[in-house]
XYZ file of C-alpha atoms in Angstrom:
598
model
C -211.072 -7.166 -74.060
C -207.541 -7.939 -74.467
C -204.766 -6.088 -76.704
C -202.058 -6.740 -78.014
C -198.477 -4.943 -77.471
C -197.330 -2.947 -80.905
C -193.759 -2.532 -82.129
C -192.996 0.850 -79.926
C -194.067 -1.344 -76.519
C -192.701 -3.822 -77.077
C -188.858 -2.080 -77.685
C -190.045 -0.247 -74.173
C -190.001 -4.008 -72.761
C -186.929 -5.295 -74.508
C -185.413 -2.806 -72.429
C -185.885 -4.303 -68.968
C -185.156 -7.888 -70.596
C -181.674 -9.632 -68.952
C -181.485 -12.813 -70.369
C -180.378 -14.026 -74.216
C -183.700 -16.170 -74.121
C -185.886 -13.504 -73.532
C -184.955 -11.633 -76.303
C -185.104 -14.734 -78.557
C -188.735 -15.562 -77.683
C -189.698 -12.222 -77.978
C -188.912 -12.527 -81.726
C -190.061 -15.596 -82.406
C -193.987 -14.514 -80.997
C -195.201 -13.084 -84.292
C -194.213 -11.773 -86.926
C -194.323 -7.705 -86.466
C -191.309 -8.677 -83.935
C -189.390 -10.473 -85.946
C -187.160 -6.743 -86.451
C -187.752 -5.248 -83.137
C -184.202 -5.534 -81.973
C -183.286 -3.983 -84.816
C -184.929 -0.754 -83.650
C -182.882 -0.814 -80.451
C -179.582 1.625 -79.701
C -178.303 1.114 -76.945
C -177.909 -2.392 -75.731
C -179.352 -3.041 -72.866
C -177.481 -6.273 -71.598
C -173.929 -7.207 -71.888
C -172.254 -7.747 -75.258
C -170.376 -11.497 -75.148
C -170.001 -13.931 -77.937
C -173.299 -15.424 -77.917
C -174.951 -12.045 -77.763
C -172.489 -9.857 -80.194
C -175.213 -10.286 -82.739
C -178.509 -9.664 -81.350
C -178.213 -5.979 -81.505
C -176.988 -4.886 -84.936
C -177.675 -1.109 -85.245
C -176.897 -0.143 -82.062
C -175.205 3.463 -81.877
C -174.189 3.687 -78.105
C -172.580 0.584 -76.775
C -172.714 -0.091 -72.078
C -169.857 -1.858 -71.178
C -171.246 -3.620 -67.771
C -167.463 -5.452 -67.165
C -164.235 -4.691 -68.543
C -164.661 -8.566 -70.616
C -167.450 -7.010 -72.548
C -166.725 -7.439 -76.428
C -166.273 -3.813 -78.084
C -168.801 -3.395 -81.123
C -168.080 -0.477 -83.801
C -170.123 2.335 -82.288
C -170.166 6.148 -82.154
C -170.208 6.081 -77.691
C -169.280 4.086 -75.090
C -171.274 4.180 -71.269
C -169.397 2.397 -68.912
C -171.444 0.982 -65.843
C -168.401 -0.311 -64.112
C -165.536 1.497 -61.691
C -162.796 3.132 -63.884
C -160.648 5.485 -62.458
C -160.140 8.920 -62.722
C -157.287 9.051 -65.287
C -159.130 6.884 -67.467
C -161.943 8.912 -67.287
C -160.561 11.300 -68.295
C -159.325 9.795 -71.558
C -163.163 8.184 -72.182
C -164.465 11.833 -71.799
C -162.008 13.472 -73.888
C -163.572 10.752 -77.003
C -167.575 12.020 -75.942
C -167.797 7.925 -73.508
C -169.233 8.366 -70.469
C -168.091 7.203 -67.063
C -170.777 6.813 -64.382
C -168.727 5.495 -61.521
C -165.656 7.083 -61.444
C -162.953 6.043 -58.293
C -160.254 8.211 -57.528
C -157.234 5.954 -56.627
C -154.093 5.957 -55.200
C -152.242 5.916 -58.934
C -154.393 8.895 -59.478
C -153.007 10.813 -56.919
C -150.061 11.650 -58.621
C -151.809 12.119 -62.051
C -153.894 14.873 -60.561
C -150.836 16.316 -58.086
C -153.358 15.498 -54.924
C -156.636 17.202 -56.586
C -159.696 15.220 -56.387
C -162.065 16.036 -59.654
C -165.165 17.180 -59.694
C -166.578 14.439 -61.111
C -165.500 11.359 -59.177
C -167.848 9.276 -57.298
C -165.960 7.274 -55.155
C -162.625 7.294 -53.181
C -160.731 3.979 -53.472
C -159.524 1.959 -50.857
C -156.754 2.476 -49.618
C -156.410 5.741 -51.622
C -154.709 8.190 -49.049
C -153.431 6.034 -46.543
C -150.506 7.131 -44.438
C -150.753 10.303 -46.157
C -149.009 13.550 -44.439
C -152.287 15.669 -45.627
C -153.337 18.342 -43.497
C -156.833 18.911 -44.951
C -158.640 17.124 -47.372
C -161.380 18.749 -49.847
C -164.316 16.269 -51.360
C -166.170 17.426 -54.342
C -169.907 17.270 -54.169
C -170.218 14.789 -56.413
C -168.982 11.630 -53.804
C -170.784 9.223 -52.967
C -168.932 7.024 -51.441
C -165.458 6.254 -49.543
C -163.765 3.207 -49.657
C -162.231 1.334 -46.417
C -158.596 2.565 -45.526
C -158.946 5.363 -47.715
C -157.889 7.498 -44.643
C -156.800 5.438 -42.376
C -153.796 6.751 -40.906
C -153.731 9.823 -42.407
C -152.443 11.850 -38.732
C -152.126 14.896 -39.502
C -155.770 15.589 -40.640
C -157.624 18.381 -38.469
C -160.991 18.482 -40.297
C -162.577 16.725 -43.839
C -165.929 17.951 -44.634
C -168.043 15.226 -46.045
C -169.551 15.713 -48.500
C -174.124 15.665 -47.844
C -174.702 12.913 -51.427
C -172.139 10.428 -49.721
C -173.970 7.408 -48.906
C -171.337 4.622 -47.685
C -168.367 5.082 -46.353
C -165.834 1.639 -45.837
C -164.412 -0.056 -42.811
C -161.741 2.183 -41.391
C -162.268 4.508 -43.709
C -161.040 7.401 -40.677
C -158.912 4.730 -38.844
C -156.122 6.384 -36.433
C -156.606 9.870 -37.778
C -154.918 11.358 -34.702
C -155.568 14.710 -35.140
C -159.047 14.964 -36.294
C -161.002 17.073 -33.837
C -164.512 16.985 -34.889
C -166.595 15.178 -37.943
C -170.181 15.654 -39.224
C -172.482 12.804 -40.998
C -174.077 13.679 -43.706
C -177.929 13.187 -44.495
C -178.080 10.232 -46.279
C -175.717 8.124 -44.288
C -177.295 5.065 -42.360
C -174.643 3.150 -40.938
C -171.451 3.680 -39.389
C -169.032 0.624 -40.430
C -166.604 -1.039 -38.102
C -163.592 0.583 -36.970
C -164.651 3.478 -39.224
C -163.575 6.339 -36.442
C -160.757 4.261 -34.314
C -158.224 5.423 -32.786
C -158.742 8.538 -33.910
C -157.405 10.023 -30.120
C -158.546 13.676 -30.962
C -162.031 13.520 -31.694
C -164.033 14.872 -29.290
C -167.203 15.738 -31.622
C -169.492 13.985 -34.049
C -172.601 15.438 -34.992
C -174.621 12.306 -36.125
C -177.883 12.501 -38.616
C -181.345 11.440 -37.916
C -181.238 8.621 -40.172
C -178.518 6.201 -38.651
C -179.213 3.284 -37.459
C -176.652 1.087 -36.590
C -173.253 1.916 -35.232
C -170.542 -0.566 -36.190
C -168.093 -2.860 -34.849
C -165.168 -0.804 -33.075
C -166.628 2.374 -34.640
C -165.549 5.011 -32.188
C -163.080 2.785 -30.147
C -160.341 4.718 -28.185
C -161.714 8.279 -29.372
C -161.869 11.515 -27.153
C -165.395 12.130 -26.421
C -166.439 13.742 -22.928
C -170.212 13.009 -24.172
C -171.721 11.492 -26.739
C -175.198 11.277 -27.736
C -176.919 8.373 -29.979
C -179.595 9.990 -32.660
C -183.115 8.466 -31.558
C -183.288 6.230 -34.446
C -180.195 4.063 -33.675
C -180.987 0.592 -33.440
C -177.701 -1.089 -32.936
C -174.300 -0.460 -31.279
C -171.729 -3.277 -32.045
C -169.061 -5.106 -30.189
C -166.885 -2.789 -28.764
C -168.406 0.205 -30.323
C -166.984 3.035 -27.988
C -164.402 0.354 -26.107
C -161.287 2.562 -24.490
C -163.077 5.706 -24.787
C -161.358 6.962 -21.394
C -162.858 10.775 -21.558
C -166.504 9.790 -21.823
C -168.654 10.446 -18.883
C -171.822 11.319 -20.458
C -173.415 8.692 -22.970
C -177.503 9.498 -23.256
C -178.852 5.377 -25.102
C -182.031 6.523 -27.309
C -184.770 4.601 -26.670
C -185.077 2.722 -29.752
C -181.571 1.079 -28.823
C -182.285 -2.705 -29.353
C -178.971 -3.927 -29.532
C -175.589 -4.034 -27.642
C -172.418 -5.528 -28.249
C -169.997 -7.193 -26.200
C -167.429 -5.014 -24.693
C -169.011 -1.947 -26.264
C -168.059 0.501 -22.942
C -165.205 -1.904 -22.285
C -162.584 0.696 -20.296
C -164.542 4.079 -20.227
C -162.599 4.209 -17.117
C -164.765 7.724 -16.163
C -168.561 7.145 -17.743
C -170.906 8.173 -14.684
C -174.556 7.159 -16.216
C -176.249 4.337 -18.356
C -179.423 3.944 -18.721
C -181.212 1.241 -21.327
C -184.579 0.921 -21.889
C -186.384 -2.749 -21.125
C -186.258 -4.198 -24.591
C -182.893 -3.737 -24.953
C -180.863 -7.161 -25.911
C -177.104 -7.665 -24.843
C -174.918 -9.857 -26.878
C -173.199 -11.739 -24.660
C -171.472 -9.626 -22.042
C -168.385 -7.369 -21.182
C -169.948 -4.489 -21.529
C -169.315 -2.323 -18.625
C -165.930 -4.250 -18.201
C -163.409 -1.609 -16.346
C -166.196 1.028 -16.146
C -165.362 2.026 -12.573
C -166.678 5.645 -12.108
C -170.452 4.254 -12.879
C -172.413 5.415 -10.284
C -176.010 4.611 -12.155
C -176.739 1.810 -14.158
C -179.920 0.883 -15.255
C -179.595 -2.677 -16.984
C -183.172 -4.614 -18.059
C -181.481 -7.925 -16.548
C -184.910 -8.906 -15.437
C -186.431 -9.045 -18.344
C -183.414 -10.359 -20.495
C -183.715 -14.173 -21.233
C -180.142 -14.756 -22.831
C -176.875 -15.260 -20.831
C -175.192 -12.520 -19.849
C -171.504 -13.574 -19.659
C -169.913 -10.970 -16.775
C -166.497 -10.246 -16.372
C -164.874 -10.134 -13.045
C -164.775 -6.054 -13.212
C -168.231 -6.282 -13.899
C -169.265 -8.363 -10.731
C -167.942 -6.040 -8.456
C -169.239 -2.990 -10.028
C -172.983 -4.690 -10.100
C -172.240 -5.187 -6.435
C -171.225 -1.659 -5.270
C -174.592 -0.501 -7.494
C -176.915 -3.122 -5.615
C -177.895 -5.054 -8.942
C -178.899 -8.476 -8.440
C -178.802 -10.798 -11.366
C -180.765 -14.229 -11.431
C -179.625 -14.776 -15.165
C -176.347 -13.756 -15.252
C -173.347 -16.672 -16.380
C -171.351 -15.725 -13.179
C -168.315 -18.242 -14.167
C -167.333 -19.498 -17.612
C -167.406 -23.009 -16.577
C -170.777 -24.644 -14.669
C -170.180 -27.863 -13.104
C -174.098 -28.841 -12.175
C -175.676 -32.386 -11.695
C -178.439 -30.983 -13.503
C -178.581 -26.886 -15.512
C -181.474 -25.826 -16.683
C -182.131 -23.044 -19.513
C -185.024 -21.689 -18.014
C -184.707 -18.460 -17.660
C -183.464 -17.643 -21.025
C -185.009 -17.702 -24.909
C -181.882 -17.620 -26.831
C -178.655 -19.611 -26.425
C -175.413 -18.904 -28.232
C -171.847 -18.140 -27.559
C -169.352 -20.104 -25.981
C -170.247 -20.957 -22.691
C -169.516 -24.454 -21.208
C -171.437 -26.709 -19.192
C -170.640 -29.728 -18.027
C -174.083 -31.602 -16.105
C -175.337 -35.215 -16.329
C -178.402 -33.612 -17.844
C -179.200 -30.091 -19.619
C -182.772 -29.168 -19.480
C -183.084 -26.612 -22.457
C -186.307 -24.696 -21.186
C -187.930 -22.049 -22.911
C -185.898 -21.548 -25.945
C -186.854 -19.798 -28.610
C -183.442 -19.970 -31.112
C -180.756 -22.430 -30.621
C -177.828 -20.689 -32.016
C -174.629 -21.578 -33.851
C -171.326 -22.377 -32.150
C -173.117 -23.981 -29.389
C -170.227 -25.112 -27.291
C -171.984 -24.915 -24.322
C -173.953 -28.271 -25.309
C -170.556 -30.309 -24.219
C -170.287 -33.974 -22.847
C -174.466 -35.073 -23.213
C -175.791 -38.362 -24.081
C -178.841 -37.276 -25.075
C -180.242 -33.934 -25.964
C -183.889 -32.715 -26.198
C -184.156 -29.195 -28.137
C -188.164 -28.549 -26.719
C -191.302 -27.828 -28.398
C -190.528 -23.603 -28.355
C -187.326 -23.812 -30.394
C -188.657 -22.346 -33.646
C -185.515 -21.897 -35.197
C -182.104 -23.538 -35.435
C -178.424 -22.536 -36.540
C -177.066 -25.686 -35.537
C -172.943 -25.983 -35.126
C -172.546 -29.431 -32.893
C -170.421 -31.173 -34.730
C -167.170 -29.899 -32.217
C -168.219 -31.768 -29.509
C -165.817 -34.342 -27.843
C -167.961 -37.233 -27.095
C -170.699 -37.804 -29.308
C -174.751 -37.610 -28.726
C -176.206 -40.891 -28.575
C -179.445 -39.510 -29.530
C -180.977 -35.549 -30.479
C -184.429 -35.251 -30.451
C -186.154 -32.348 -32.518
C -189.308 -30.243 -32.115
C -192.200 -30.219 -34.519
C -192.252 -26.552 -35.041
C -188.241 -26.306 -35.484
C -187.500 -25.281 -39.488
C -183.814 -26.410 -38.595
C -184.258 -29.122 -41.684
C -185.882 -26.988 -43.942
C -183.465 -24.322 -43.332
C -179.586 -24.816 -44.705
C -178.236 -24.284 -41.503
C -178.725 -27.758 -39.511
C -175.223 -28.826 -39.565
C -175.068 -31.549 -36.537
C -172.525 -34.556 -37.111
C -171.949 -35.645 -33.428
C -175.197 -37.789 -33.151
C -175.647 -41.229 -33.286
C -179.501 -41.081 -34.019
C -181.681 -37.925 -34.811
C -185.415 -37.829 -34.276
C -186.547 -35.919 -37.142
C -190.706 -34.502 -36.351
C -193.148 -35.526 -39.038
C -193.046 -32.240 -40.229
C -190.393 -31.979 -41.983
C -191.065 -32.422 -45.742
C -187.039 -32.783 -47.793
C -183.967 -33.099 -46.330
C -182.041 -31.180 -47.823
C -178.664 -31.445 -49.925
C -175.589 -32.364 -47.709
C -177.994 -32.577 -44.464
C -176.184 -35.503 -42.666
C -172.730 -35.931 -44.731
C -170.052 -37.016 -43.001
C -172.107 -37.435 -39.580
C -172.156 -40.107 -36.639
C -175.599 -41.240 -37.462
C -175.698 -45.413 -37.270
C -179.322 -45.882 -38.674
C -181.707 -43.258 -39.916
C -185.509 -44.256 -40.483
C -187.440 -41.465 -42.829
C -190.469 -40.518 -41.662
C -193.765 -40.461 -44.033
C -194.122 -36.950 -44.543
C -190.366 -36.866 -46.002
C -190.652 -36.675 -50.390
C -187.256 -35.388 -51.308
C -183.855 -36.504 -50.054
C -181.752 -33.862 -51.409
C -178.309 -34.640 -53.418
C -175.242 -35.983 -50.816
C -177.901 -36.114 -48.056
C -175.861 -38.963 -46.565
C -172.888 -38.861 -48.164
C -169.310 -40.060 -46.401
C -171.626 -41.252 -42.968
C -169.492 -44.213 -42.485
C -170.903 -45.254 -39.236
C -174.266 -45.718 -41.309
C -175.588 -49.494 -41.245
C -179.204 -48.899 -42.352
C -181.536 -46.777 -43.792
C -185.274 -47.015 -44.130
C -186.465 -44.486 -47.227
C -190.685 -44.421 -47.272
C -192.621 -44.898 -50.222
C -193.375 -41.764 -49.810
C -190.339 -40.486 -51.186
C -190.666 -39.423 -54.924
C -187.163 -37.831 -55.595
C -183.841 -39.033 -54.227
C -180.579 -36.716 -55.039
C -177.307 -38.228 -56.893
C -175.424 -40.025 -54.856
C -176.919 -39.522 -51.549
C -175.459 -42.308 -50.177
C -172.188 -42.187 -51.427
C -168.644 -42.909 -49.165
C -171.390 -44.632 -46.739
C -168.716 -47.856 -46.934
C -170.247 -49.707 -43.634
C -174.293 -49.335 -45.224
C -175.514 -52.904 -45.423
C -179.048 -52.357 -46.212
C -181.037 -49.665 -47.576
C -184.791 -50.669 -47.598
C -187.683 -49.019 -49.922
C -190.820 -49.432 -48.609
C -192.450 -49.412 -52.050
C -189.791 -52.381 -53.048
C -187.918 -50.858 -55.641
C -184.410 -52.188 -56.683
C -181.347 -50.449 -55.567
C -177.947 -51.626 -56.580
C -176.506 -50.599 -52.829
C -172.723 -50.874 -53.726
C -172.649 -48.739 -56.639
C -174.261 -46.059 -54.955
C -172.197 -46.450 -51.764
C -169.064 -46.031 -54.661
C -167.631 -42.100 -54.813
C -168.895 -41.396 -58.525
C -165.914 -39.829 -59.711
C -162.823 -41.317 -61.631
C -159.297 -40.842 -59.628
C -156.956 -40.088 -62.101
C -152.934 -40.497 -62.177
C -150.982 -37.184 -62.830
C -149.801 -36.700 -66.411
C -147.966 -34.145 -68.704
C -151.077 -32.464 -70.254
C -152.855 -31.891 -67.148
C -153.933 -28.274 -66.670
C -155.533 -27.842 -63.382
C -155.277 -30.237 -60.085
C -158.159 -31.124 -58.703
C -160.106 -33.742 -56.084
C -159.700 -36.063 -59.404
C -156.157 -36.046 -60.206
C -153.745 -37.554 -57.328
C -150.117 -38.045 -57.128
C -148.643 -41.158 -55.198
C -150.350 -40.428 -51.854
C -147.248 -41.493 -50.291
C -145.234 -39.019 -52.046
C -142.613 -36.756 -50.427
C -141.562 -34.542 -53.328
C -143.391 -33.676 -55.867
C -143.109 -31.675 -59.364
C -146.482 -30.346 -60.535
C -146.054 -30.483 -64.235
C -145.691 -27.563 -66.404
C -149.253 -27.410 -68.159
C -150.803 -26.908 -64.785
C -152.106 -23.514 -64.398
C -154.278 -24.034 -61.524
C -154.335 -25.584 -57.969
C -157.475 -25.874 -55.919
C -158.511 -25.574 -52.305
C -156.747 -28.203 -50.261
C -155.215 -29.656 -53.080
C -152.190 -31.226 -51.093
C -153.848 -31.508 -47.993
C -154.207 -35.548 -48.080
C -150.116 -35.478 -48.746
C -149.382 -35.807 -45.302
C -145.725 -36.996 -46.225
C -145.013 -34.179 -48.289
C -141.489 -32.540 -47.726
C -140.772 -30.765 -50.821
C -142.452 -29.185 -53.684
C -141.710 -27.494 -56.960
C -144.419 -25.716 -58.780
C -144.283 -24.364 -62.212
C -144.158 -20.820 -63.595
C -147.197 -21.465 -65.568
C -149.114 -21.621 -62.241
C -151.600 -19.029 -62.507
C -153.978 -19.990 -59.856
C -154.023 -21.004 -56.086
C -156.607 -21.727 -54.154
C -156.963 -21.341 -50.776
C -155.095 -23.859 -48.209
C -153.664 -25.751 -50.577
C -151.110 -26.825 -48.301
C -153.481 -27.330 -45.280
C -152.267 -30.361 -43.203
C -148.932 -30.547 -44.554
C -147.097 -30.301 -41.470
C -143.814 -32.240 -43.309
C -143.580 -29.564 -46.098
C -140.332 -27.691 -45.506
C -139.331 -26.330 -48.765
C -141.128 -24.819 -51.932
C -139.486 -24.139 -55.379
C -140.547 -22.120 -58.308
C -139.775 -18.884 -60.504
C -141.507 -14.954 -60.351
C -143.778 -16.227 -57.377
C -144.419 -13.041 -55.717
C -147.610 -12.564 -57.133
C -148.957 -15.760 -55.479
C -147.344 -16.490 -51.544
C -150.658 -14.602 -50.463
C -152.468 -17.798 -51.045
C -149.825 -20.137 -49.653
C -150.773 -21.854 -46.817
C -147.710 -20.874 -43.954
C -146.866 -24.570 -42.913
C -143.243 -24.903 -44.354
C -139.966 -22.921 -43.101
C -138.550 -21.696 -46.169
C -139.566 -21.204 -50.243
C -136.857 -20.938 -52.555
């Protein structure tokens, strides 16, 4: 028996609706709608131009960006950061403020006093600050990265037990802070959060953490520290320069460990990890020279462990023999195999006739260590694939690629050093951008393939022929585009193809000229130009712009220039001098390959 929604509902639903549409439709389904929005208060979505007039009788207005359009109403809820100053103001007119941040600015408004009702400490907010002791109203929930840092004459800050997140280097070089608790409802420790901070000897950790940053607790004063049982992970150099530690008890659960994360804990006695434990890459125990215990799964690890020299010796004064262990960072083998581990990645070289992959299970990114091979087979147990070959000197004359591998399906296959690819019948779309710009001479599409995705081969200018299936039902704009050496591309299913229009980049190259507002791939100056003026309507540059000026010595931008993208000067090794007015706000973005800016 179905029934239908009534008037009272249906405003419930409106409520969780985000999109301009959805309130539309709902109108236009019958008539005992056709008011509803009239019935609502409070909007629930944000108030632009196209949506100014859905909600006419609202009384309370939510301001979800600082852009929002400001309707006549009797309050205002604002669902972004404002900080505390303003706050105050909105509270003093009956608005509400639901994420208040205490800032730097605010510092002096409130002579060093944080209110009780902030939420969040900025970044940044007392850096550097010659506090002694810092009080946190309940009501924070979060602290922002550098919003200590530096701060060296703090001896104790009480968290307070709502805060939830605290920022990268949040406590950073606090010198004098002896001892910190974690509240409840923290679960992760972020990188460099505690560094440097040479005083603290104590941290009294919650149950619920489980992961332990990047450079967390680096070069702290610790004579023991002790992981809660639910820690997972412990970054790279998590508790590196620690020189006072001797005690360190790893939790069982402890998965993960970074490289270098005991790196010169010049007097730690005792490790012992558990068998499932995985080790990044190595360094770990690097200038630990008081160990006098170590127990290390290395027999059941099946990655490369990349040992430093300190490390060798100490695994030799222990008695620990390692078959799997990457004992020199170069190998220089007729033939290496990859047998004895399930996951490759970092940058480790090898330089053999012929690499024998083995067992792998994930064939990670940045794989370096693939150097100087004709051919490469990734085998039948590689399930998964970050791909990053595209560095390598000479290129592959041909990769060959598992059935089960979701490498194409996936968005990360980015491999542009091979001459042909062997792509399994399992593999259904390649996807957008898959083989642009690559090495690939011919390319045959296997049956199973129905999609080639847009720019799929776009700018392969080694590319002679390609073979597309009738199978293939959709093909992507210009997927063949900048290919300027195709000859042939043949459809099984016969269809007509006009080859050099396709082949053609499908964009119009346009000269520079007075009007022009913003400088793009599209608008070009004289390529052989060594000075140019950008003209005075421009108001935005973007990434790279001026990269494919390799002549360019001088430059003079305008003060209308609002925008610069990143690298914009990337490659222009010639550029020596810059000229424009009130630039300060934009050298940040300025790519540092000249000597001087005027």
């Amino acid at each position: 028996m179905s029934k239908q929604v009534d008037v009272y509902s249906m405003q419930m639903i409106l409520i969780y609706c985000k999109e301009y549409d959805d309130f539309i439709n709902i109108v236009l389904v019958c008539k005992k709608y056709k008011y509803v929005l009239d019935r609502i208060r409070m909007n629930p979505i944000q108030i632009t131009p196209k949506t100014k007039n859905l909600f006419k009788y609202i009384q309370t207005q939510q301001f979800f960006t600082p852009l929002d359009i400001k309707l006549n109403t009797n309050k205002s809820i604002f669902n972004y950061p404002k900080c505390a100053k303003e706050c105050v103001i909105e509270k003093n007119n009956n608005n509400v403020c639901l994420l208040s941040v205490y800032t730097n600015d605010d510092r002096t408004y409130f002579n060093d006093i944080i209110p009780d009702f902030i939420r969040k400490i900025g970044n940044n907010c007392f850096e550097n600050s010659n506090m002694t002791t810092i009080t946190l109203p309940l009501s924070v929930i979060e602290i922002s990265r550098f919003a200590f840092s530096g701060c060296l004459n703090i001896t104790e800050i009480i968290l307070p037990p709502h805060l939830t997140e605290l920022g990268n280097f949040a406590f950073d070089d606090c010198g004098s802070l002896k001892e910190i608790k974690l509240p409840e409802m923290l679960e992760y420790i972020p990188d460099s959060c505690f560094s440097k901070c040479s005083s603290l000897s104590s941290v009294i950790m919650n149950s619920n953490i489980t992961k332990i940053g990047f450079n967390t607790f680096s070069e702290c004063a610790f004579k023991d520290f002790k992981i809660e049982k639910n820690v997972l992970i412990s970054e790279h150099y998590a508790f590196s320069g620690c020189e006072k530690l001797s005690k360190f008890e790893v939790p069982q659960k402890v998965r993960f460990i970074g490289n270098f994360a005991f790196e010169m804990c010049i007097q730690l006695k005792e490790l012992v990890f558990n068998n499932n434990v995985v080790f990044q890459d190595g360094g770990c125990f690097k200038e630990c020279t008081s160990l006098t215990k170590l127990v290390v799964p290395f027999e059941y690890m099946k990655r490369v462990y990349v040992a430093t020299e300190s490390e060798k010796v100490i695994f030799e004064s222990l008695g620990i023999e390692i078959s799997n262990i990457m004992k020199t960072e170069n190998v220089n083998e007729k033939v290496y195999k990859f047998d004895n581990f399930n996951i490759l990645q970092g940058s480790m070289s090898v330089y053999s006739d012929y690499i024998h992959l083995g067992d792998l299970d994930v064939l990670d990114e940045n794989l370096y260590c693939l150097n100087e091979h004709p051919k490469m087979y990734i085998p039948s147990t590689v399930v998964n694939v970050n791909a990053d070959l595209n560095h390598f000197e000479n290129p592959i004359e041909k990769l060959f690629i598992p059935e089960n591998a979701l490498l194409i399906i996936e968005n990360d296959f980015n491999v542009y050093n091979a001459k042909n690819i062997f792509v399994p019948s399992t593999v259904t779309k390649i996807q957008k951008c898959c083989f642009s710009g690559s090495n690939l001479e011919k390319f045959v599409l296997s049956q199973s393939v129905h999609e080639i995705g847009k720019k799929a081969f776009s700018d392969t200018t080694s590319l002679t022929s390609l073979y597309i299936p009738k199978s293939v039902t959709k093909i992507g704009k210009r997927f063949v585009s900048g290919c300027t050496n195709l000859k042939s591309v043949v459809f099984e299913d016969g269809r007509i193809f006009d080859l050099n229009k396709e082949i053609q980049k499908q964009y119009d190259i346009r000269s520079v000229t007075s009007n022009i507002t913003k400088l793009d791939k599209n608008i070009e100056f004289p390529l052989d130009s060594t000075k140019i003026e950008v003209p005075s309507a421009v108001t935005k540059i973007c990434n790279c712009y001026f990269a494919k000026y390799t002549n360019l010595c001088e430059i003079v931008l305008p003060t209308t220039l609002q925008i610069i993208k990143n690298s914009i000067f990337d490659k222009c090794i010639q550029l020596t001098k810059i000229s424009f007015c009130c630039y300060s706000h934009l050298t940040n973005k300025l790519n540092q390959n000249y000597e001087t800016i005027e």
